[in-house]
PDB file of C-alpha atoms in Angstrom:
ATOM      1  CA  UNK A 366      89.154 147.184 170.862  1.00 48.00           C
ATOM      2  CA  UNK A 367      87.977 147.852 174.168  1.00 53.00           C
ATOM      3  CA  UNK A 368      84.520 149.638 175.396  1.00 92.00           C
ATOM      4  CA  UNK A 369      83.881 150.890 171.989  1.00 95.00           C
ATOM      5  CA  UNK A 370      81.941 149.784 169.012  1.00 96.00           C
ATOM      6  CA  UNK A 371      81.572 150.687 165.508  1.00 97.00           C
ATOM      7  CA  UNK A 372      79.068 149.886 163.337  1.00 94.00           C
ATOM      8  CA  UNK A 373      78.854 148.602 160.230  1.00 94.00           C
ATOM      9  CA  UNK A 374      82.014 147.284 159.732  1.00 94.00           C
ATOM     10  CA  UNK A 375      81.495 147.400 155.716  1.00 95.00           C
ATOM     11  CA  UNK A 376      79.426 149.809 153.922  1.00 94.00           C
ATOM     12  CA  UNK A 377      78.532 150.197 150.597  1.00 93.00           C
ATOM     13  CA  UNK A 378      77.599 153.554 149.453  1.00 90.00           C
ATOM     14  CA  UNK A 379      76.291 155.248 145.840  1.00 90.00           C
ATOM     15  CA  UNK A 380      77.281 158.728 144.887  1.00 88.00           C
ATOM     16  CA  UNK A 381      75.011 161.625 145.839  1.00 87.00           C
ATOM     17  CA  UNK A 382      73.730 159.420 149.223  1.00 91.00           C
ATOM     18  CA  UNK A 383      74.727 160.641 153.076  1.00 93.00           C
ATOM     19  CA  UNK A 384      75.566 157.648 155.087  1.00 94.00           C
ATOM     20  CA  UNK A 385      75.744 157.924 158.843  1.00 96.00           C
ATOM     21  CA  UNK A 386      78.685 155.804 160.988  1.00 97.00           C
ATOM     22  CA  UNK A 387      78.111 154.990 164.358  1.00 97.00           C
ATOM     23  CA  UNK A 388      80.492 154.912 167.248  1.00 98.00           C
ATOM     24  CA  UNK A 389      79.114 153.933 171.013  1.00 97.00           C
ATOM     25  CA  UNK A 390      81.655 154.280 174.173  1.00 97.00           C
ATOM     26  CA  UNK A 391      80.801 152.802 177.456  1.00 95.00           C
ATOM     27  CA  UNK A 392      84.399 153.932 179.041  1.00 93.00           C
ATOM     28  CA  UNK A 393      82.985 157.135 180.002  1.00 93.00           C
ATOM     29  CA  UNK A 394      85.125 158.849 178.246  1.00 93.00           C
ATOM     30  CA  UNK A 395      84.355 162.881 178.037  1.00 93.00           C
ATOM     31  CA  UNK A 396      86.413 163.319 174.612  1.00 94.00           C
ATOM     32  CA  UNK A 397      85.651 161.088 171.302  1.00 96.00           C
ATOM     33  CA  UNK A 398      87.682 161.312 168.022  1.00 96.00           C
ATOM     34  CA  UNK A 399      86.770 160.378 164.526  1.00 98.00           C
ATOM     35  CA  UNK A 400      89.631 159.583 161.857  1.00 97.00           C
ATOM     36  CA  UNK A 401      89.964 158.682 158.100  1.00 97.00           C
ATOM     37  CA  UNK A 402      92.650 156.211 157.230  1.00 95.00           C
ATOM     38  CA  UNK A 403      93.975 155.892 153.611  1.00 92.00           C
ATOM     39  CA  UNK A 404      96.893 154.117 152.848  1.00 83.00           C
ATOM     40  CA  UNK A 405     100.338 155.516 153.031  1.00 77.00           C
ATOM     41  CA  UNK A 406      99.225 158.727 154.405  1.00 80.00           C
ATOM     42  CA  UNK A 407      98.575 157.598 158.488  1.00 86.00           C
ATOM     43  CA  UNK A 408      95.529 159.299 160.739  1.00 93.00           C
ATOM     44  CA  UNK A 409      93.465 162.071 159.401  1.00 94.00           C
ATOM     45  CA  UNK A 410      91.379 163.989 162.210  1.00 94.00           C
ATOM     46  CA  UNK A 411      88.375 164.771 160.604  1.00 97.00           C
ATOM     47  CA  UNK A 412      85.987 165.710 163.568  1.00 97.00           C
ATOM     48  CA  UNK A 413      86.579 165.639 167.708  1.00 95.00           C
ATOM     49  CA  UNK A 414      84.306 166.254 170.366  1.00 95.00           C
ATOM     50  CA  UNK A 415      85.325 167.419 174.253  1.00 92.00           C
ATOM     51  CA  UNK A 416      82.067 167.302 175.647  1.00 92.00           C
ATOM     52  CA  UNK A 417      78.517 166.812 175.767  1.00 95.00           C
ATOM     53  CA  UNK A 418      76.762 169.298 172.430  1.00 95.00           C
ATOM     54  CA  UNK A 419      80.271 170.402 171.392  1.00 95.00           C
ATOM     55  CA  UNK A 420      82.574 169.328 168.684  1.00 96.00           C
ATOM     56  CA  UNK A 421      85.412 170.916 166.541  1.00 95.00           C
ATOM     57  CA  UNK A 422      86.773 170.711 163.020  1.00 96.00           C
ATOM     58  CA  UNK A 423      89.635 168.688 162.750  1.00 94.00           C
ATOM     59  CA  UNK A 424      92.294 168.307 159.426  1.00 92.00           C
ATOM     60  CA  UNK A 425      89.873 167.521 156.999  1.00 95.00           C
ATOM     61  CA  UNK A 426      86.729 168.300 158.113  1.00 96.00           C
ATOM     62  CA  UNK A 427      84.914 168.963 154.605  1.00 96.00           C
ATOM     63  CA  UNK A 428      82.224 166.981 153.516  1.00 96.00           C
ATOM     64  CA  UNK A 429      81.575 165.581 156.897  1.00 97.00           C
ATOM     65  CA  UNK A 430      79.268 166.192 160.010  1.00 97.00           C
ATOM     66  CA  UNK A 431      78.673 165.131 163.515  1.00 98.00           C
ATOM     67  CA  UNK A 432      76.663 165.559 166.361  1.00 97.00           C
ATOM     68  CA  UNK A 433      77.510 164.865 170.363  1.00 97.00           C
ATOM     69  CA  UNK A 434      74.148 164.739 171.894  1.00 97.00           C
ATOM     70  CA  UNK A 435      75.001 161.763 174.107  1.00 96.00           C
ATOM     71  CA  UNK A 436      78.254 161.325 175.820  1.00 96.00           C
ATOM     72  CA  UNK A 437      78.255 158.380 174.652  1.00 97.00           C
ATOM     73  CA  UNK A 438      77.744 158.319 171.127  1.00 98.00           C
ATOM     74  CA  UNK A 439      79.465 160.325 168.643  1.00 98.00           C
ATOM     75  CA  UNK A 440      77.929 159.629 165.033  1.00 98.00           C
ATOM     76  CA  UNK A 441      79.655 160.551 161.869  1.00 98.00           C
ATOM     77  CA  UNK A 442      77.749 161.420 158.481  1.00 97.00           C
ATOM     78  CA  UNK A 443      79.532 161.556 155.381  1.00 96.00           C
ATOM     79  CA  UNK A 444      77.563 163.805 152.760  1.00 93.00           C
ATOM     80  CA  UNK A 445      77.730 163.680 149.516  1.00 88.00           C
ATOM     81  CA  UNK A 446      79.770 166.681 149.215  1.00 87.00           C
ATOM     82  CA  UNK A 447      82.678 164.641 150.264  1.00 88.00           C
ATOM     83  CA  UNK A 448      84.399 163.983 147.293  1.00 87.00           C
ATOM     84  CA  UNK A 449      86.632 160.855 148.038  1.00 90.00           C
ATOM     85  CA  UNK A 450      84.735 158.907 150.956  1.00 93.00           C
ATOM     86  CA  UNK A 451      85.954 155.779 150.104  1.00 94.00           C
ATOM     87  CA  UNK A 452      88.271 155.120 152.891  1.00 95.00           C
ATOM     88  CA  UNK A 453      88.551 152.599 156.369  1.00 95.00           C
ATOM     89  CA  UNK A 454      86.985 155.560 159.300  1.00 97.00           C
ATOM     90  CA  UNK A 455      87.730 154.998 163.110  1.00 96.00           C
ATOM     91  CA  UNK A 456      86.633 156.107 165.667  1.00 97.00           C
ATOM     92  CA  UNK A 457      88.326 156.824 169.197  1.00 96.00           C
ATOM     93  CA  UNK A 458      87.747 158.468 173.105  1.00 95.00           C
ATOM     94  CA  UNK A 459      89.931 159.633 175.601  1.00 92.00           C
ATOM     95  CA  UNK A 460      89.417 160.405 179.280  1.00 87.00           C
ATOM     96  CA  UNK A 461      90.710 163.785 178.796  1.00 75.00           C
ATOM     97  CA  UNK A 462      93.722 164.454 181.615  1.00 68.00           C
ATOM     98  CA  UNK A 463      95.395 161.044 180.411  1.00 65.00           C
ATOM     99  CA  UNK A 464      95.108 161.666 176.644  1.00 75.00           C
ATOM    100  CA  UNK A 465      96.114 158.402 175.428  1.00 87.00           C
ATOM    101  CA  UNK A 466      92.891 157.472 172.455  1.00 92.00           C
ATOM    102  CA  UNK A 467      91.423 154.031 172.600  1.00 93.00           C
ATOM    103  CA  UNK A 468      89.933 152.782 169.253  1.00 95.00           C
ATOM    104  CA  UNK A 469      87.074 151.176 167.713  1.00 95.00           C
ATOM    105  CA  UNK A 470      87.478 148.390 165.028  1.00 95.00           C
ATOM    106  CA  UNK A 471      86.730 150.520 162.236  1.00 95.00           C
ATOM    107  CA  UNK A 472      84.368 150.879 159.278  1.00 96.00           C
ATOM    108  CA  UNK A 473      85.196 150.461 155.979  1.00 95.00           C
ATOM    109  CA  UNK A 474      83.647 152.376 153.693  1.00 95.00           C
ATOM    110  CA  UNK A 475      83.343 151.849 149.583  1.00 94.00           C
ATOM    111  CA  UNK A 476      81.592 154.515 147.207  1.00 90.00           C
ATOM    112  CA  UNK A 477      80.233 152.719 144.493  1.00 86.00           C
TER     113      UNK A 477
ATOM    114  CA  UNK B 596     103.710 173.107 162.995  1.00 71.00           C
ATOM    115  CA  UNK B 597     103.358 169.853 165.265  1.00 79.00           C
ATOM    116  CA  UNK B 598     104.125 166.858 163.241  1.00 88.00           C
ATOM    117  CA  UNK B 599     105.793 163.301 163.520  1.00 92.00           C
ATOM    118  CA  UNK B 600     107.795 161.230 161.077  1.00 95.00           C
ATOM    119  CA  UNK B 601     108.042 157.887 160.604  1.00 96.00           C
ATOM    120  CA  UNK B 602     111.105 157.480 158.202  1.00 96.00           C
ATOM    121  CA  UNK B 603     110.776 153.971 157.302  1.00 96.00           C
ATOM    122  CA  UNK B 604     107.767 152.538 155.285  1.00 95.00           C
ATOM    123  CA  UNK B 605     108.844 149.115 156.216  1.00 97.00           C
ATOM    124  CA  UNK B 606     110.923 147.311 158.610  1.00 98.00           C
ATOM    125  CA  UNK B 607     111.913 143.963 158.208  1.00 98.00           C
ATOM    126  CA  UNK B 608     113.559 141.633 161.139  1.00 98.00           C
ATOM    127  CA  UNK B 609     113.729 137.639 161.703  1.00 98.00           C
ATOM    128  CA  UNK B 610     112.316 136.357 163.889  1.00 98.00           C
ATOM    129  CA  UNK B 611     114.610 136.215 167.414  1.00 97.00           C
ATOM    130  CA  UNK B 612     116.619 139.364 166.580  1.00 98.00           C
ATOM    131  CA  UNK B 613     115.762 142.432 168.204  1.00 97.00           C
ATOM    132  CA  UNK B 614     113.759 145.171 166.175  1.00 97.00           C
ATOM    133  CA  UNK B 615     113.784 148.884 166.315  1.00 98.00           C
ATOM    134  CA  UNK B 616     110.785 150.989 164.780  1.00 98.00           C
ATOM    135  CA  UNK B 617     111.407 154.952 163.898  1.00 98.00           C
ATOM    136  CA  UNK B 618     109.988 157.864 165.308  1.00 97.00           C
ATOM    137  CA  UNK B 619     110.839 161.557 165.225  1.00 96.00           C
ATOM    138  CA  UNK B 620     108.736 164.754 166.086  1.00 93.00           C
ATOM    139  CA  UNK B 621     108.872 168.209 166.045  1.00 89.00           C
ATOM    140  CA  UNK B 622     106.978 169.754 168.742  1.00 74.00           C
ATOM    141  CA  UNK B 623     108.196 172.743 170.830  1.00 74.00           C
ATOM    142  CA  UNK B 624     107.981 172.248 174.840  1.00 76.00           C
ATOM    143  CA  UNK B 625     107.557 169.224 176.495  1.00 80.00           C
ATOM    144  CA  UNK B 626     105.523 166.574 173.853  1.00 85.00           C
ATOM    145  CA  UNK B 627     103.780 163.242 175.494  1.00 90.00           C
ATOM    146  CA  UNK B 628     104.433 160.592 172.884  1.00 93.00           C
ATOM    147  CA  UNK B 629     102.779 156.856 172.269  1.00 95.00           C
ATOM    148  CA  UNK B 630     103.065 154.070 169.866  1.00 97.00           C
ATOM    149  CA  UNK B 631     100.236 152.507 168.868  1.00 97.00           C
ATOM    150  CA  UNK B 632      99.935 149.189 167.035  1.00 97.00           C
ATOM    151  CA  UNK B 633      97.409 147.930 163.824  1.00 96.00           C
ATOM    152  CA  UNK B 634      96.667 144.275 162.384  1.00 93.00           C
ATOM    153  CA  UNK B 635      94.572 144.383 159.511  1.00 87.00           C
ATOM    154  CA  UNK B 636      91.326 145.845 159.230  1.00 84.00           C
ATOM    155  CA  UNK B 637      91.463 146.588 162.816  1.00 87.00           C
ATOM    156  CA  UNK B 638      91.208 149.563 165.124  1.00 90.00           C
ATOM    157  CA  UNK B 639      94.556 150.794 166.706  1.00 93.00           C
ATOM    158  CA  UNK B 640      95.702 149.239 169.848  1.00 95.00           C
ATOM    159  CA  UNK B 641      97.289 151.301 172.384  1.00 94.00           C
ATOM    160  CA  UNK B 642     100.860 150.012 173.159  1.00 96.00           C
ATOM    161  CA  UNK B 643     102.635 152.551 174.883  1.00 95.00           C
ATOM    162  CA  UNK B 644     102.968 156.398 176.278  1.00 93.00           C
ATOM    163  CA  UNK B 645     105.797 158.993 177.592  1.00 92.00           C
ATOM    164  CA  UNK B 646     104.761 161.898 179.621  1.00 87.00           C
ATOM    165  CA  UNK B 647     107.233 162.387 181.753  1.00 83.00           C
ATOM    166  CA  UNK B 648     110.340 160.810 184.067  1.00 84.00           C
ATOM    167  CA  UNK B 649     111.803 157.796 183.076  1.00 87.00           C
ATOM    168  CA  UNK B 650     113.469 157.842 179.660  1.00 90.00           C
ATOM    169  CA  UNK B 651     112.735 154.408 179.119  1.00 94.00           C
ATOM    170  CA  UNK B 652     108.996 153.349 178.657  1.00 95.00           C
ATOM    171  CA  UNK B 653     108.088 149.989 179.015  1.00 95.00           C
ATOM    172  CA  UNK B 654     104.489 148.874 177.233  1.00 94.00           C
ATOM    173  CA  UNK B 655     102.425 145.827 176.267  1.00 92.00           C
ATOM    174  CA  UNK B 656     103.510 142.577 174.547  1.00 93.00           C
ATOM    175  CA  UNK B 657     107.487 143.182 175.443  1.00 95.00           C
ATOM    176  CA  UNK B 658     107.681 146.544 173.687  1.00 97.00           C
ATOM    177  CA  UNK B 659     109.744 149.395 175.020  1.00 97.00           C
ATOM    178  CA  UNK B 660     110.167 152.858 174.187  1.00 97.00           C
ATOM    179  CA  UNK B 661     113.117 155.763 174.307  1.00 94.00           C
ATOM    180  CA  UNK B 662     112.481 159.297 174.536  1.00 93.00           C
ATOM    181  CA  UNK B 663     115.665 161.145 173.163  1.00 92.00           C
ATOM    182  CA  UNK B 664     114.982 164.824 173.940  1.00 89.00           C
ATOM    183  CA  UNK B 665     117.965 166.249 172.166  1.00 90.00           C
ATOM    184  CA  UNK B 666     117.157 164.337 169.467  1.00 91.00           C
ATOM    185  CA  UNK B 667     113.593 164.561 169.475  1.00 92.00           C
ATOM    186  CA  UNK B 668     112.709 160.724 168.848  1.00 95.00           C
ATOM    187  CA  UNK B 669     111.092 158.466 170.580  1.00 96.00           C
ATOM    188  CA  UNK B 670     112.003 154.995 168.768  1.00 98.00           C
ATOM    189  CA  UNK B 671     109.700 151.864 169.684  1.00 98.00           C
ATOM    190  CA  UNK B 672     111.871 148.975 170.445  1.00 98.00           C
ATOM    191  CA  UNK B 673     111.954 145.037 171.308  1.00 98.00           C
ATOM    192  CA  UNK B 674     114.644 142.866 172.557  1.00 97.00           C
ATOM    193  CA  UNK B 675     113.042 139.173 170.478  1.00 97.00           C
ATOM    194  CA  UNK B 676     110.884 139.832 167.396  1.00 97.00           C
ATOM    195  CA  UNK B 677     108.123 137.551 167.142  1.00 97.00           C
ATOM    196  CA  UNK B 678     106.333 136.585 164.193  1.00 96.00           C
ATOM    197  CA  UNK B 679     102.811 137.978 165.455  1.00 95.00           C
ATOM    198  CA  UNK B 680     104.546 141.480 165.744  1.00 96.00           C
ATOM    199  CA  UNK B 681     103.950 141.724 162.161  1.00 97.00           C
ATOM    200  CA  UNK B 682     101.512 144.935 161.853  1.00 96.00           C
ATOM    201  CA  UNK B 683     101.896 148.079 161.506  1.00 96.00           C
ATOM    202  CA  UNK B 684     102.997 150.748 163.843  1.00 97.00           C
ATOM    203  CA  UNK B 685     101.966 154.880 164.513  1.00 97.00           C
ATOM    204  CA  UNK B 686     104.015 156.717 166.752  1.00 96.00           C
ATOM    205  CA  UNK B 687     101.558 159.662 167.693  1.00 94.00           C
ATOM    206  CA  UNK B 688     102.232 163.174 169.409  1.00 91.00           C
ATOM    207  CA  UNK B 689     100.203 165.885 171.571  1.00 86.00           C
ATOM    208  CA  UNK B 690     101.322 168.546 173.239  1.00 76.00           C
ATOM    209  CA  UNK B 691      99.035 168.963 176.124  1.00 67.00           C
ATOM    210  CA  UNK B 692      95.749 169.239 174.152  1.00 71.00           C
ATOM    211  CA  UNK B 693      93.591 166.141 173.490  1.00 75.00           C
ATOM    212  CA  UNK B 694      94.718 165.948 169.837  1.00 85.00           C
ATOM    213  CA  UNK B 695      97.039 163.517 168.516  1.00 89.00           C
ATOM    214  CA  UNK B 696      99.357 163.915 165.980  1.00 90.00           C
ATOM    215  CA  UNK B 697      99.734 160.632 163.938  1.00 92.00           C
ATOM    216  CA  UNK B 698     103.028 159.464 161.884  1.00 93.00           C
ATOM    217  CA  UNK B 699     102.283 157.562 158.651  1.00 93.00           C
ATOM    218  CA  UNK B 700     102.879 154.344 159.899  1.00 95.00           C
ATOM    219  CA  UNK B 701     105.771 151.940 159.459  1.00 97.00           C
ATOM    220  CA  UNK B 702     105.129 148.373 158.688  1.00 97.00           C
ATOM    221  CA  UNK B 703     106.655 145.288 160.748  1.00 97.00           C
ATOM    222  CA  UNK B 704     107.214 142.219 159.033  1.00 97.00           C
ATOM    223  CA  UNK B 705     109.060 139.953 161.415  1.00 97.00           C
ATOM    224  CA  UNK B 706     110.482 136.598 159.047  1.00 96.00           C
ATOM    225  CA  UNK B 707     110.095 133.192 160.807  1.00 95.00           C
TER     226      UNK B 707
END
């Protein structure tokens, strides 16, 4: 999974609460990626960032926030206005002129 | 509209024969393309990329690639399936941006 790291890799969630999802990158990667897996239906892009305080809305972007303060770090908070969060979320970064994404080990994520 | 297919959910091979995995795309101008591989409850691990030259793209763990411009495919390929090859695979598309498109994923189950 190289340089980058997820964290928790399970977490349990009740309705109406915002839980935050870390991902950390020591590649020094400029662009970072998060994604929502559900089975059958592949890689969702919910949010990516390109740089440093700048991030964009990806496919399903709804119910979801981020920040880039760090290059670094790119966490992910899913709000309650998300309706169906329960889902395995990974992150990924890129060093941006070779565009191939390397990938976290995931965290899986259960609304109770 | 930018998109991939993968047409086949599963793929099933024994072990020692060789295996062929599914990908087409639909992306006008010149795509770069990359398979990536899953094993369960794991990030995605890079296998593979085509951005230009060669036809034939060789990647980790004895995998190989063909890009098919006429026919817009890029089918993942390996001569001697191995049992550990059992995972699941996402052929993935950009087209000079840092977003990737992801297919739904086909499933490898290589029989001993």
């Amino acid at each position: 999974d190289g340089g980058i790291t997820q964290s928790p890799k399970y977490l349990f969630r009740k309705e109406g609460q915002n839980v935050t999802l870390s991902c950390e990158q020591n590649l020094n990667h400029d662009a970072m990626y998060w994604y929502r897996q559900d089975p059958g239906q592949g890689l969702r892009l919910i949010y990516y960032s390109q740089i440093v305080n700048d991030f964009q809305k990806g496919d399903i972007a709804e119910g979801y926030s981020v920040s880039r303060e760090k290059k670094e770090s790119f966490p992910l908070t899913v709000t309650s206005a998300q309706k169906n969060p329960t889902a395995f979320y990974l992150c990924a970064s890129s060093h941006r002129e070779r565009n191939e994404q390397f990938f976290g080990p995931g965290t899986r994520l259960t609304v109770l | 509209a930018q998109s991939v297919a993968q047409p086949e959910d599963q793929v099933n091979v024994a072990e020692g024969n060789p295996l062929t995995v599914k990908c087409t795309y639909s992306v006008s101008g010149n795509p770069y393309l990359f398979w990536y591989v899953q094993y369960p409850n794991r990030g995605l691990q890079f296998l593979l990329k085509y951005i230009t030259g060669d036809n034939l793209v060789k990647g980790s763990y004895g995998f190989e690639a063909e890009f098919n411009k006429s026919q817009t495919s890029f089918h993942l390929k390996k001569p001697s399936a191995l049992v550990s090859d059992s995972a699941l695979y996402f052929c993935a598309v950009s087209f000079n941006t840092d977003k990737l498109i992801f297919g739904t994923g086909t499933r490898l189950q290589v029989f001993p």
